[in-house]
Short mmCIF file of C-alpha atoms in Angstrom, two decimals:
data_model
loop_
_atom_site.label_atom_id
_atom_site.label_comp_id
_atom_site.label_asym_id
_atom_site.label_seq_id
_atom_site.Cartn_x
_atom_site.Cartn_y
_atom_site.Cartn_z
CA UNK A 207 -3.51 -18.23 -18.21
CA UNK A 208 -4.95 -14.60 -17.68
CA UNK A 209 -7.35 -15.81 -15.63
CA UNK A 210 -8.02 -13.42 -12.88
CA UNK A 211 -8.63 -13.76 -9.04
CA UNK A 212 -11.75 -12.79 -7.64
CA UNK A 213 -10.30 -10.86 -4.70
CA UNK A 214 -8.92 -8.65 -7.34
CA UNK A 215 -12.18 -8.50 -9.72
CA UNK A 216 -12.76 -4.43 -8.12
CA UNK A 217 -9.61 -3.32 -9.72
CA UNK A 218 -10.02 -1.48 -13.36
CA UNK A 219 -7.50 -4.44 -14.59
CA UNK A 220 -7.70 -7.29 -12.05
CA UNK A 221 -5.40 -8.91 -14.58
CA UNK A 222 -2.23 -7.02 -13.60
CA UNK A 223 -2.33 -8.30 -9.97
CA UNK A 224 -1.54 -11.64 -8.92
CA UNK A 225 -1.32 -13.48 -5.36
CA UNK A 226 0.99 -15.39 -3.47
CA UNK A 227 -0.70 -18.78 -4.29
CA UNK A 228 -1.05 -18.21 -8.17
CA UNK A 229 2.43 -17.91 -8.11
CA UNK A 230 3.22 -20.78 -6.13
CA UNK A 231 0.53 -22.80 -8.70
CA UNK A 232 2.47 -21.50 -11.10
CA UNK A 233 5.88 -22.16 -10.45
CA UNK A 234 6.94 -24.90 -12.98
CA UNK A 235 4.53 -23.01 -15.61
CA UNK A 236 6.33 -22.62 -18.88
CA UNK A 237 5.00 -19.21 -19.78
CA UNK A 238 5.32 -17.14 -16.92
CA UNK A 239 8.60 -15.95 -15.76
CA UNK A 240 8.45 -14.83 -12.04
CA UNK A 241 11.46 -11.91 -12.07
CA UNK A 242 12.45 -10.34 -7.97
CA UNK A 243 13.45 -6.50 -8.27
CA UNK A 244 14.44 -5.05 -4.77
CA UNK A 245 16.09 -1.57 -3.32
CA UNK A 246 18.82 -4.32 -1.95
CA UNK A 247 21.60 -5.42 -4.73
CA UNK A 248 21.92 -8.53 -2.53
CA UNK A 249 18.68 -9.63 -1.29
CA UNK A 250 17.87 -12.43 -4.23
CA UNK A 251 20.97 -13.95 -3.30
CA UNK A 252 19.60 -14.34 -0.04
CA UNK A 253 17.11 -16.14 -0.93
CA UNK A 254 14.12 -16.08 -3.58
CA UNK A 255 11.24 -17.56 -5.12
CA UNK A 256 12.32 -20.28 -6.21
CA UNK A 257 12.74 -20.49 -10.40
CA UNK A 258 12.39 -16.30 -9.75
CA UNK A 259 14.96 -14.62 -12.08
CA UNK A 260 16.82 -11.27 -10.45
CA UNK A 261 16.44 -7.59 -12.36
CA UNK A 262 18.41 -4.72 -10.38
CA UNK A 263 16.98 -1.54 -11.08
CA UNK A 264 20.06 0.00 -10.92
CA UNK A 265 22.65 -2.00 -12.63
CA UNK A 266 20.49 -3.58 -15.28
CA UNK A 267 17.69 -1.28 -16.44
CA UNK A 268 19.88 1.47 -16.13
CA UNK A 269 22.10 2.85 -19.12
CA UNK A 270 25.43 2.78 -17.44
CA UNK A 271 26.88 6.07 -18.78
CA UNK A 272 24.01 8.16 -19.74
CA UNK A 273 20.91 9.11 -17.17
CA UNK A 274 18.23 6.95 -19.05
CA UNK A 275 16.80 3.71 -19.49
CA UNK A 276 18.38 1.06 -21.48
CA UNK A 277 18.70 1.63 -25.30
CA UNK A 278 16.30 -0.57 -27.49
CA UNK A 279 18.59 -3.25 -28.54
CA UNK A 280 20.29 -3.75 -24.62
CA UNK A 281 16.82 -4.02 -22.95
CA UNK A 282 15.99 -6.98 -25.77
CA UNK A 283 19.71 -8.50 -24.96
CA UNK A 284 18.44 -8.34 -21.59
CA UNK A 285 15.45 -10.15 -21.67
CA UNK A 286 17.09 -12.25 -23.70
CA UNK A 287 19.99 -13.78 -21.12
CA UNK A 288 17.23 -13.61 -18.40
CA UNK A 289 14.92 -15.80 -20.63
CA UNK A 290 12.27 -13.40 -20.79
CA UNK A 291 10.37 -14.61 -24.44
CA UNK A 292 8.79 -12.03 -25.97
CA UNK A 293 5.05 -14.07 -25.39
CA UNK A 294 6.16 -14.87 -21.72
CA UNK A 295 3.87 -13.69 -18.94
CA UNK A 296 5.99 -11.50 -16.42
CA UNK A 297 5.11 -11.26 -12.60
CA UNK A 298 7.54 -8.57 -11.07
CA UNK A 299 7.60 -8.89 -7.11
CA UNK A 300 10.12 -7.30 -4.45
CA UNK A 301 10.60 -5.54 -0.96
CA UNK A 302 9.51 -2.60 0.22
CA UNK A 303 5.59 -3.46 -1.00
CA UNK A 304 6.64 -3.88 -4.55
CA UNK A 305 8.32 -0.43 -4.87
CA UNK A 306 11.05 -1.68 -6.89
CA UNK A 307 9.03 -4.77 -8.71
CA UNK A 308 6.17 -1.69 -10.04
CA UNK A 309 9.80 -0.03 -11.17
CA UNK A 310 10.49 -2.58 -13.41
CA UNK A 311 6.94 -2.74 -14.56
CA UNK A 312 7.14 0.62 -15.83
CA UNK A 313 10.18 0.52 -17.16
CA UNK A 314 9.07 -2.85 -19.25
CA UNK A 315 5.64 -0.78 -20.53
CA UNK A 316 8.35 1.49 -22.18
CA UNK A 317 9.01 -1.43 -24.20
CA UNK A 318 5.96 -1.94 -25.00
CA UNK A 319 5.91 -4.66 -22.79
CA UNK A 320 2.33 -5.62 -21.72
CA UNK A 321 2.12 -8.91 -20.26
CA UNK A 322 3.09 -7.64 -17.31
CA UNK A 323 1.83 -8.06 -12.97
CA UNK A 324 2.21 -7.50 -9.56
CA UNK A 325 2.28 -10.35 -7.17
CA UNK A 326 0.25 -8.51 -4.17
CA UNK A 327 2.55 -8.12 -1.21
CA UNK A 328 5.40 -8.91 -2.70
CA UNK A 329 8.45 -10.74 -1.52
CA UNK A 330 7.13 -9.89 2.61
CA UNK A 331 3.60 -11.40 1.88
CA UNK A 332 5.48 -14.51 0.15
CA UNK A 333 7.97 -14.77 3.30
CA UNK A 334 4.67 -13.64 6.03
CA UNK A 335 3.43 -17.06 4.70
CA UNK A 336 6.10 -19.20 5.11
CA UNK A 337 6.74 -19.98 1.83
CA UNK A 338 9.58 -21.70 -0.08
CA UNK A 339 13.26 -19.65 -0.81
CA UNK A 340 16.37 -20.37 -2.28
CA UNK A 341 19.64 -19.39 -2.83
CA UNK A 342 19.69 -21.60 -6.10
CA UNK A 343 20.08 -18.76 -9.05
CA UNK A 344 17.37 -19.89 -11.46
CA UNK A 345 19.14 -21.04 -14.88
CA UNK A 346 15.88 -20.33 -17.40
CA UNK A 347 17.76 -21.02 -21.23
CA UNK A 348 17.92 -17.73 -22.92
CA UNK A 349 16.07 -16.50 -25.48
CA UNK A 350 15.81 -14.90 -29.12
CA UNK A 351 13.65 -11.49 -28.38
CA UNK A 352 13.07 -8.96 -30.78
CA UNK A 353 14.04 -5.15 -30.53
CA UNK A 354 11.48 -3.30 -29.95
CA UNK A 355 11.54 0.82 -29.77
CA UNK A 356 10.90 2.44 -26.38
CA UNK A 357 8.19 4.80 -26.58
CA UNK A 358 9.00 7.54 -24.52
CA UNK A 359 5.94 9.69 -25.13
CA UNK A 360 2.93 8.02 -23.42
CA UNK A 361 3.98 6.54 -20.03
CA UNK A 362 6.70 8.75 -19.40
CA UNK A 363 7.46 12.91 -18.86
CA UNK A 364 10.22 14.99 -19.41
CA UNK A 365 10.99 18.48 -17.31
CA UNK A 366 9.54 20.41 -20.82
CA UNK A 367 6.77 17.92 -20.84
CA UNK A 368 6.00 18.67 -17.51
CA UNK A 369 6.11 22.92 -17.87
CA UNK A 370 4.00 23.03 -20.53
CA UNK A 371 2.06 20.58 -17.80
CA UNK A 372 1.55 23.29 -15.08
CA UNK A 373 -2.23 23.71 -14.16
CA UNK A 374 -3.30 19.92 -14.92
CA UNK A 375 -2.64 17.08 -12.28
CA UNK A 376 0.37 16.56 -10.77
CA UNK A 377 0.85 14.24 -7.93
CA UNK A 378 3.95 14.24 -6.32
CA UNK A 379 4.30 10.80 -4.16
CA UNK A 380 7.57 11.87 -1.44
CA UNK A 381 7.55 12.25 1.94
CA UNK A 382 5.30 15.47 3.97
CA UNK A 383 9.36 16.43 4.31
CA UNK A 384 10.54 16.51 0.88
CA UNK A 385 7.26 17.82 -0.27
CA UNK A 386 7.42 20.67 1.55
CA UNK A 387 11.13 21.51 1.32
CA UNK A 388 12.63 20.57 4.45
CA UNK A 389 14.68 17.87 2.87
CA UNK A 390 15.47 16.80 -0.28
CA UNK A 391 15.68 12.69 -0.09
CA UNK A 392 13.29 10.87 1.68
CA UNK A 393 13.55 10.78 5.53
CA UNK A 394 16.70 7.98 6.53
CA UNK A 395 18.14 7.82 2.67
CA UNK A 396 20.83 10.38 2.29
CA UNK A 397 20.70 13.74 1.31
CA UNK A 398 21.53 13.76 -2.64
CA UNK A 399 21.00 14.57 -5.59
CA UNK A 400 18.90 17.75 -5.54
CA UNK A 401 20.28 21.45 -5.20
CA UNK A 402 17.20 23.34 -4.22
CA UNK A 403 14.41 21.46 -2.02
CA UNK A 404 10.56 22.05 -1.96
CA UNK A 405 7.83 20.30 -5.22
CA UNK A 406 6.63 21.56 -8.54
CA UNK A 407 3.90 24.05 -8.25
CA UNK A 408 0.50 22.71 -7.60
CA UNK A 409 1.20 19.26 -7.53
CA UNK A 410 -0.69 17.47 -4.80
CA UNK A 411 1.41 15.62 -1.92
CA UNK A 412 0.27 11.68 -1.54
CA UNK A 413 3.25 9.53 -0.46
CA UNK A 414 3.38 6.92 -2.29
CA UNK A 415 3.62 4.32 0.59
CA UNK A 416 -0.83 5.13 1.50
CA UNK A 417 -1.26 3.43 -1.49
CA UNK A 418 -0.64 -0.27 0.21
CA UNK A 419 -1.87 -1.93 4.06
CA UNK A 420 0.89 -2.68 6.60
CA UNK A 421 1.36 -6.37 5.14
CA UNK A 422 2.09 -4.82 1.94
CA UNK A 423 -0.95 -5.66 -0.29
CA UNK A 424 -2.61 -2.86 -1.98
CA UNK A 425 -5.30 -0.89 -0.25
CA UNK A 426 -8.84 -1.74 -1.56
CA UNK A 427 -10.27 0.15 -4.68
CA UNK A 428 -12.37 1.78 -2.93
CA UNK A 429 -10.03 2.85 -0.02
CA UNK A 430 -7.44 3.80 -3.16
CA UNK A 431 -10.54 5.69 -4.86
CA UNK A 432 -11.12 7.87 -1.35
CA UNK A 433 -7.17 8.79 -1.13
CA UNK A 434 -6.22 9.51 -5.34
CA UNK A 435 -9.44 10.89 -6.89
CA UNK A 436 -11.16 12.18 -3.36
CA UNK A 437 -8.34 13.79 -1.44
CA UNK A 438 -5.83 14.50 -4.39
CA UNK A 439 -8.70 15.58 -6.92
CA UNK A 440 -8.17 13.35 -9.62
CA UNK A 441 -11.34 12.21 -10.15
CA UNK A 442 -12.41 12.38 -13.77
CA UNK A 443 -8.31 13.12 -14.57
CA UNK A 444 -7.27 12.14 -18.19
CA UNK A 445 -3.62 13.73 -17.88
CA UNK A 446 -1.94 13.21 -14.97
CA UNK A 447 1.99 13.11 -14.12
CA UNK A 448 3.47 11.59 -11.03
CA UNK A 449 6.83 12.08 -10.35
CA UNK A 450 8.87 11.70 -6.90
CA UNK A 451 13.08 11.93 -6.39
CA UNK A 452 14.10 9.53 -9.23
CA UNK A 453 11.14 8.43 -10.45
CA UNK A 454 10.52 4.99 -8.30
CA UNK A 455 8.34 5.57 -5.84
CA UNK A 456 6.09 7.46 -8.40
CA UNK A 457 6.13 3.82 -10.87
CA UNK A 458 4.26 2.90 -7.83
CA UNK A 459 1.59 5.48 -7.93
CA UNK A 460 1.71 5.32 -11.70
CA UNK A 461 0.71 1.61 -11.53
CA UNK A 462 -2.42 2.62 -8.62
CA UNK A 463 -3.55 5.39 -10.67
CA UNK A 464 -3.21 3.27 -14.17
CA UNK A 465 -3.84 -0.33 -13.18
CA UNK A 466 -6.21 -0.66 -9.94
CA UNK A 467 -7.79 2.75 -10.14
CA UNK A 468 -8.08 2.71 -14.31
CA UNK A 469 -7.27 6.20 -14.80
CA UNK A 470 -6.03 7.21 -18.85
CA UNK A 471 -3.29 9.66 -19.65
CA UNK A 472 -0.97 9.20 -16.44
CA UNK A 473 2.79 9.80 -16.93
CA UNK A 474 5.88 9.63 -15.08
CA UNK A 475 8.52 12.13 -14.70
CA UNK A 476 11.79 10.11 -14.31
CA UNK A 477 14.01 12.75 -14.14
CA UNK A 478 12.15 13.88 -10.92
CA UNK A 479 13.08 16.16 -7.94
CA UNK A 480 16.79 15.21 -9.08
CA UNK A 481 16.35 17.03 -12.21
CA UNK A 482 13.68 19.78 -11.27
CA UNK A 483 15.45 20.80 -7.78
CA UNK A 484 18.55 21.15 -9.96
CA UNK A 485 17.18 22.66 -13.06
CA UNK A 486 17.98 26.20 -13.59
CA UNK A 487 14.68 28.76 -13.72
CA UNK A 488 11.83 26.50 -13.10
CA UNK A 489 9.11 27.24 -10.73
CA UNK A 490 9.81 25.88 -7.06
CA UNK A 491 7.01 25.90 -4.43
CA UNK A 492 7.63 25.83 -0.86
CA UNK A 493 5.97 24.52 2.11
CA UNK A 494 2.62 22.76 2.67
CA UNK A 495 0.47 24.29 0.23
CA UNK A 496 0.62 22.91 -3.64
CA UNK A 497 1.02 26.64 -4.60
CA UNK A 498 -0.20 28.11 -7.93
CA UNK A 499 1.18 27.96 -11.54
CA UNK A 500 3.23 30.60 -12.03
CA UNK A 501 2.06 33.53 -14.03
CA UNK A 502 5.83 33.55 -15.57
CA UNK A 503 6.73 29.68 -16.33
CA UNK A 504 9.43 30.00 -15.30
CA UNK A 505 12.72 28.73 -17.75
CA UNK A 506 12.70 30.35 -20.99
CA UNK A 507 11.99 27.44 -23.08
CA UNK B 1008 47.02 6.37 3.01
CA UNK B 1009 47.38 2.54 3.37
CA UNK B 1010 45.12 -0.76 4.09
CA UNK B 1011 44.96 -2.55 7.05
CA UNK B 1012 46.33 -6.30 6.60
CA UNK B 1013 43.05 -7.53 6.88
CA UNK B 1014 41.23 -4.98 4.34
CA UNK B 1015 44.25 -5.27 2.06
CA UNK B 1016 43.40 -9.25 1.82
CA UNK B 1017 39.91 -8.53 1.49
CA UNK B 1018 39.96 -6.41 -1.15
CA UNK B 1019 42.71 -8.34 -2.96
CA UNK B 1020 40.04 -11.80 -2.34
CA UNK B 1021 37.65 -9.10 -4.30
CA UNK B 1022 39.68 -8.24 -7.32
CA UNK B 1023 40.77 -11.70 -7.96
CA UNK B 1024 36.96 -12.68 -9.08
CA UNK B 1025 35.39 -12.30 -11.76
CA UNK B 1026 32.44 -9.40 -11.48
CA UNK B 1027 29.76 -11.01 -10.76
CA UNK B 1028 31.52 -13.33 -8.02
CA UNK B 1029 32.08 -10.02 -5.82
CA UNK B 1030 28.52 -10.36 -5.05
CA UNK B 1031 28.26 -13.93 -4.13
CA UNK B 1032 31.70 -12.87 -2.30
CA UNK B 1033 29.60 -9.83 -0.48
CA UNK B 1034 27.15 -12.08 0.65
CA UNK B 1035 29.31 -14.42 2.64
CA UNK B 1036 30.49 -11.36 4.61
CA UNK B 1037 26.66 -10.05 4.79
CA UNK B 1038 26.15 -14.01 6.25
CA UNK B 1039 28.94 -14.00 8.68
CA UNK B 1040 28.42 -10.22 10.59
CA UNK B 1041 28.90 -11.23 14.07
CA UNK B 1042 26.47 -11.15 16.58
CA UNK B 1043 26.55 -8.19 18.79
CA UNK B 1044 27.97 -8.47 21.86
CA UNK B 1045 25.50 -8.18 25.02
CA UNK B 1046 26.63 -5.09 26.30
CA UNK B 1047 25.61 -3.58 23.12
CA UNK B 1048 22.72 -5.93 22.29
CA UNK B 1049 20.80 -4.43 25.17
CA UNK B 1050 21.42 -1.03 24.53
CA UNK B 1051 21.42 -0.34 20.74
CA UNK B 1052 21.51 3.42 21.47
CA UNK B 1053 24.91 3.46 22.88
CA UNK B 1054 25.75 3.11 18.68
CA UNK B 1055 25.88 5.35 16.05
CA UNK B 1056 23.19 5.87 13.61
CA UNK B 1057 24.91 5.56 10.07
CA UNK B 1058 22.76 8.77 7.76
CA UNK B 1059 24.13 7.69 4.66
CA UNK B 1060 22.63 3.85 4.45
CA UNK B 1061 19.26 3.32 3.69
CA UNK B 1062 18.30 0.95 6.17
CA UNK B 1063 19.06 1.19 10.28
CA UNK B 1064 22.66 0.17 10.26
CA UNK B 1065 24.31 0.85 14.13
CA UNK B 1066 28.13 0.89 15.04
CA UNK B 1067 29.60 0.68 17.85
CA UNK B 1068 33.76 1.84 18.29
CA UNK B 1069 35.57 1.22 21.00
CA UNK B 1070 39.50 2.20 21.37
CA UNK B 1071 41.93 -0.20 24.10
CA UNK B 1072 45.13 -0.41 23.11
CA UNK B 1073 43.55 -1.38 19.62
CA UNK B 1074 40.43 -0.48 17.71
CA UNK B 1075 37.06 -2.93 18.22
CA UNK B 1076 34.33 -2.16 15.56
CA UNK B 1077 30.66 -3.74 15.99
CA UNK B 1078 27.95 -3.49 13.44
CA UNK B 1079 24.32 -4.16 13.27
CA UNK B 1080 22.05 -3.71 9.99
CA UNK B 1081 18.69 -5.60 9.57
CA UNK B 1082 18.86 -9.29 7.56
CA UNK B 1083 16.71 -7.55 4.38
CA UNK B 1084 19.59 -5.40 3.88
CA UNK B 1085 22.32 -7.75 3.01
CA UNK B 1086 24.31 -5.62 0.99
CA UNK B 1087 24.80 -2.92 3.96
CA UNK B 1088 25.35 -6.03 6.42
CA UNK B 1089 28.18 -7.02 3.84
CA UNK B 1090 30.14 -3.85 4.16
CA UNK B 1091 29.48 -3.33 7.73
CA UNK B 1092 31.03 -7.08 7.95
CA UNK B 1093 34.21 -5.86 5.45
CA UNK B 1094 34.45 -3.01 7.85
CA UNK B 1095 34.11 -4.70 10.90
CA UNK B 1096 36.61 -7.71 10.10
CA UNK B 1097 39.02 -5.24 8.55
CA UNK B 1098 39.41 -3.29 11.00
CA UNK B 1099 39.30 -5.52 14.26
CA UNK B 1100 42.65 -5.07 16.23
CA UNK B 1101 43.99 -2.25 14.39
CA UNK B 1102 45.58 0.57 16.09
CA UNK B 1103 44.01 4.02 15.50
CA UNK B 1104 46.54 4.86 13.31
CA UNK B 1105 45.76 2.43 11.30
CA UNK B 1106 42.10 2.93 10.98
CA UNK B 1107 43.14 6.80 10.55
CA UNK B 1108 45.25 5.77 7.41
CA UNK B 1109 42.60 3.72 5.56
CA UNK B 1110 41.62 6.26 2.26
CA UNK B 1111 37.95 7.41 2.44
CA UNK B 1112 37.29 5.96 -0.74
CA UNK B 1113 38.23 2.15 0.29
CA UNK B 1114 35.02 1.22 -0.78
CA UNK B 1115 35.59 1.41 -4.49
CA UNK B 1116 38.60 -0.75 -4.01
CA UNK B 1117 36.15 -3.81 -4.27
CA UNK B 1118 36.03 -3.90 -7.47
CA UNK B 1119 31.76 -3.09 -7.19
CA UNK B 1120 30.59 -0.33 -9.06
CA UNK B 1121 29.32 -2.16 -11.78
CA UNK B 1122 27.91 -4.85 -9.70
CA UNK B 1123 26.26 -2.89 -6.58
CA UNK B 1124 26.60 0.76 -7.95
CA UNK B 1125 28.51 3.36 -7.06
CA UNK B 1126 25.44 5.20 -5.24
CA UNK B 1127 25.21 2.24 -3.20
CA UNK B 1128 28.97 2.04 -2.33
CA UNK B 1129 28.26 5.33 -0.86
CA UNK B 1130 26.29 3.88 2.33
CA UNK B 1131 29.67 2.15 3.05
CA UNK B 1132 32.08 5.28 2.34
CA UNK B 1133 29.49 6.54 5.15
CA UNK B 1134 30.42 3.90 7.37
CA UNK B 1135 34.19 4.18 7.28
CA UNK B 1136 33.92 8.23 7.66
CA UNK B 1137 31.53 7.79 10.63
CA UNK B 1138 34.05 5.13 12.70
CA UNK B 1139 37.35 7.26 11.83
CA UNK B 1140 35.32 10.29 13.17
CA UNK B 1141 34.81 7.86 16.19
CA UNK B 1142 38.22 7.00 16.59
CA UNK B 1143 39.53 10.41 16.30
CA UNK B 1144 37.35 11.34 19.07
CA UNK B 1145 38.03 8.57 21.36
CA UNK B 1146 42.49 9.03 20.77
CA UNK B 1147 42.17 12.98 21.45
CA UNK B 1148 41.81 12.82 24.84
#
C-alpha cells in the first residue's frame, strides 16, 4: 500500500504525500487511518472525511499542565482510543494548507512514528472537489499500542540547542512583520505570548505559507528547491533548525525541507519566538537583515 | 457582576453536559448565527473588526431602548461563529446595563477549557470586551 503517485515521484520521499483520490480509494481500507487536524476546535464536527478520525493540536497532543508534548505512555493511550494500530498507515490532512495536519506529523515522528503522510491540499482541495463530508464521528474500535519513548533529540530543538546553534542554518518561517520585530504574533492572531519582538540572529526569513500554491497543494520541487536552498541558502545544509511562534507553522517547513526537498539534520524549535522573545539574555536581532552571531552568545549558559 | 437571563440559561445548558457534549452543544450555536441583516450585509465596514480572533469575525452594536448585537465570522471558523452566536443570543434585548454587568471572563463559564482551550476562549473574552466598549460608547452621550 506504499505505492506512490507519479505526480509526486520529484519529491525526495514521494511516499509521504498522498492525493485527494488515493484517499477517497482508500476509504474503507483497513490499514490506513485518515486523522483531520485543524487551527478550528470545531471544524470536524462540521463536517469531515468521512471514516476521518479528529486530533486537536491543542487539547490532545498537548500535555495539559506542562508546556510539552504528551508523555510516552498518554500519546500510546491516545492512539489507542483513536484506533491508531501501531502498523496502521496515517494520512494527516487539515485547513489552512495542512498547517495543522504537518503539526501532527511532527509531533507523531517524535514517537517514532513513521508511517506517516500528507494528503496534498488538504481538507480545501478535498472540499474544491466536491467531495463527500460528514458530521458522522467515525467509531474505528480501539486499539492495544505499545509505549514507545519520544526522542527528543533528532527532530526537535531546545533554546540551548539552538545557542550553541548560532552560525549554522536557521530558518525562521513568520510573517516579514514578526520577523522583523514589528509584531510579535502573526498579522490578524493576537498579540501574545512573546515579551520582546524581532528573530534569532541570522536566521533567514521564509514564511512558511511560499511553501504551498493558492489551492493549497505544495509548490513543485523545483519551485520549493529555488525558494529553501536558492534564496534561503540551504543548499548542501545538513543541520538546519526551523522554528516560528509556537512551533506550527515551522512543522510545515520542517516537513518541505525533510520530506519533498530531502534535506538531513533539520530540527524544530518548539519552544519558538514564545520562549526566545521571553528568554532572559539571548541574542535578539532587529529589522530586515538576519544580523550576525553575536560575538558574546548571549545567556550565560 | 451578573448574567443576562439568556446567557445565564446558556451557560447553565453548558454545564449540565458532559465535556465533550459542550462541543457538539457549540456547534449548534456556530449552525444557528443569524444571518445579517441587510443594512449591515451591504456594508460590512460599518462593524467592528474583532483583533483577538483568528479569523475575520465583524460585530455590529446598536443601542434603542435595548441592546441589538449582530455577528459575522466565516463558516471554516465554527468555533468563533459559536461564541459570536452565545454572544449574540445572550445578549439580544438587554438593556445596557445589563450587557455592562456581564463579568469579562463569561467565557470560561462554559465549562470549555479542556475541550476548546483556554487560548481559544480568549477570541471570545475579545468579543464581549469589544461590544461593552461599544455600548459604553453609544449610552454616554
Amino acid at each position: 500500500m506504499t505505492e506512490t503517485e507519479p505526480r509526486f515521484a520529484e519529491y525526495a520521499s514521494p511516499d509521504r504525500l498522498v492525493s485527494t483520490e488515493w484517499v477517497a480509494a482508500h476509504l474503507d481500507d483497513p490499514d490506513v487511518v485518515i486523522v483531520e487536524s485543524d487551527e478550528d476546535v470545531l471544524l470536524y464536527e462540521v463536517g469531515h472525511i468521512p471514516g476521518a478520525v479528529k486530533i486537536d493540536w491543542h487539547t490532545e497532543l498537548n500535555d495539559p499542565v506542562q508546556r510539552d508534548y504528551l508523555s510516552p505512555e498518554a500519546f500510546a493511550a491516545l492512539l489507542g482510543r483513536k484506533g491508531i494500530g501501531p502498523d496502521t498507515t496515517v494520512v494527516f490532512y487539515g485547513d489552512k494548507a495542512n498547517w495543522w495536519a504537518t503539526y501532527a506529523l511532527w509531533v507523531f515522528a517524535l514517537y517514532g512514528r513513521d508511517g506517516t503522510r500528507i494528503m496534498d491540499g488538504g481538507r480545501d482541495a478535498w472540499i474544491a472537489e466536491g467531495r463527500e463530508l460528514t458530521r458522522e464521528p467515525a467509531n474505528r474500535p480501539a486499539v492495544e499500542v505499545p509505549v514507545v519513548p519520544r526522542d527528543d533529540r533528532t527532530l526537535r530543538a531546545f533554546r540551548d540547542d539552538v545557542l550553541a546553534h548560532l552560525g549554522k542554518p536557521l530558518v525562521d518561517v513568520r510573517s516579514p512583520e514578526e520577523y522583523s520585530g514589528e509584531r510579535t504574533t502573526a498579522p490578524a492572531y493576537p498579540e501574545e505570548g512573546a515579551l520582546r519582538a524581532g528573530h534569532i540572529p541570522t536566521a533567514a526569513s521564509v514564511p512558511w505559507g511560499k511553501a504551498v500554491n493558492e489551492d493549497g497543494t505544495f509548490r513543485s520541487r523545483a519551485e520549493l528547491e529555488t525558494i529553501y536552498l536558492d534564496g534561503a541558502g540551504l543548499r548542501g545544509a545538513d543541520d538546519v533548525i526551523a522554528y516560528c511562534r509556537i512551533g506550527e507553522r515551522s512543522s510545515h517547513t520542517w516537513f518541505v525541507l525533510t520530506h519533498l526537498l530531502g534535506l538531513p539534520g533539520v530540527r524544530n524549535y518548539d519552544g519558538s519566538w514564545t520562549e526566545w522573545g521571553s528568554l532572559v539574555g539571548v541574542p535578539i536581532a532587529v529589522g530586515v537583515e538576519p544580523g550576525e552571531v553575536p560575538v558574546r552568545p548571549g545567556a550565560a549558559r | 457582576m451578573t448574567l443576562t437571563a439568556a446567557l445565564q440559561r446558556t451557560v447553565d445548558d453548558f454545564q449540565a453536559m458532559e465535556e465533550q457534549d459542550r462541543l457538539q452543544l457549540l456547534l449548534e450555536f456556530a449552525d444557528e448565527l443569524p444571518e445579517l441583516p441587510q443594512r449591515y450585509a451591504d456594508h460590512p465596514d460599518l462593524g467592528e473588526r474583532v483583533a483577538e480572533c483568528q479569523s475575520p469575525v465583524f460585530l455590529f452594536v446598536e443601542v434603542d431602548d435595548a441592546v441589538h448585537v449582530h455577528a459575522t465570522a466565516p463558516a471554516e471558523s465554527p468555533t468563533t461563529r459559536g461564541f459570536a452566536s452565545i454572544l449574540a443570543q445572550g445578549l439580544e434585548g438587554a438593556s445596557a446595563d445589563e450587557v455592562l454587568a456581564v463579568p469579562a471572563d463569561m467565557p470560561r463559564l462554559l465549562g470549555l477549557d479542556r475541550v476548546v482551550s483556554p487560548l481559544r476562549l480568549r477570541g471570545m473574552a475579545g468579543m464581549l470586551g469589544r461590544i461593552q466598549r461599544q455600548v459604553r460608547k453609544r449610552t454616554a452621550a
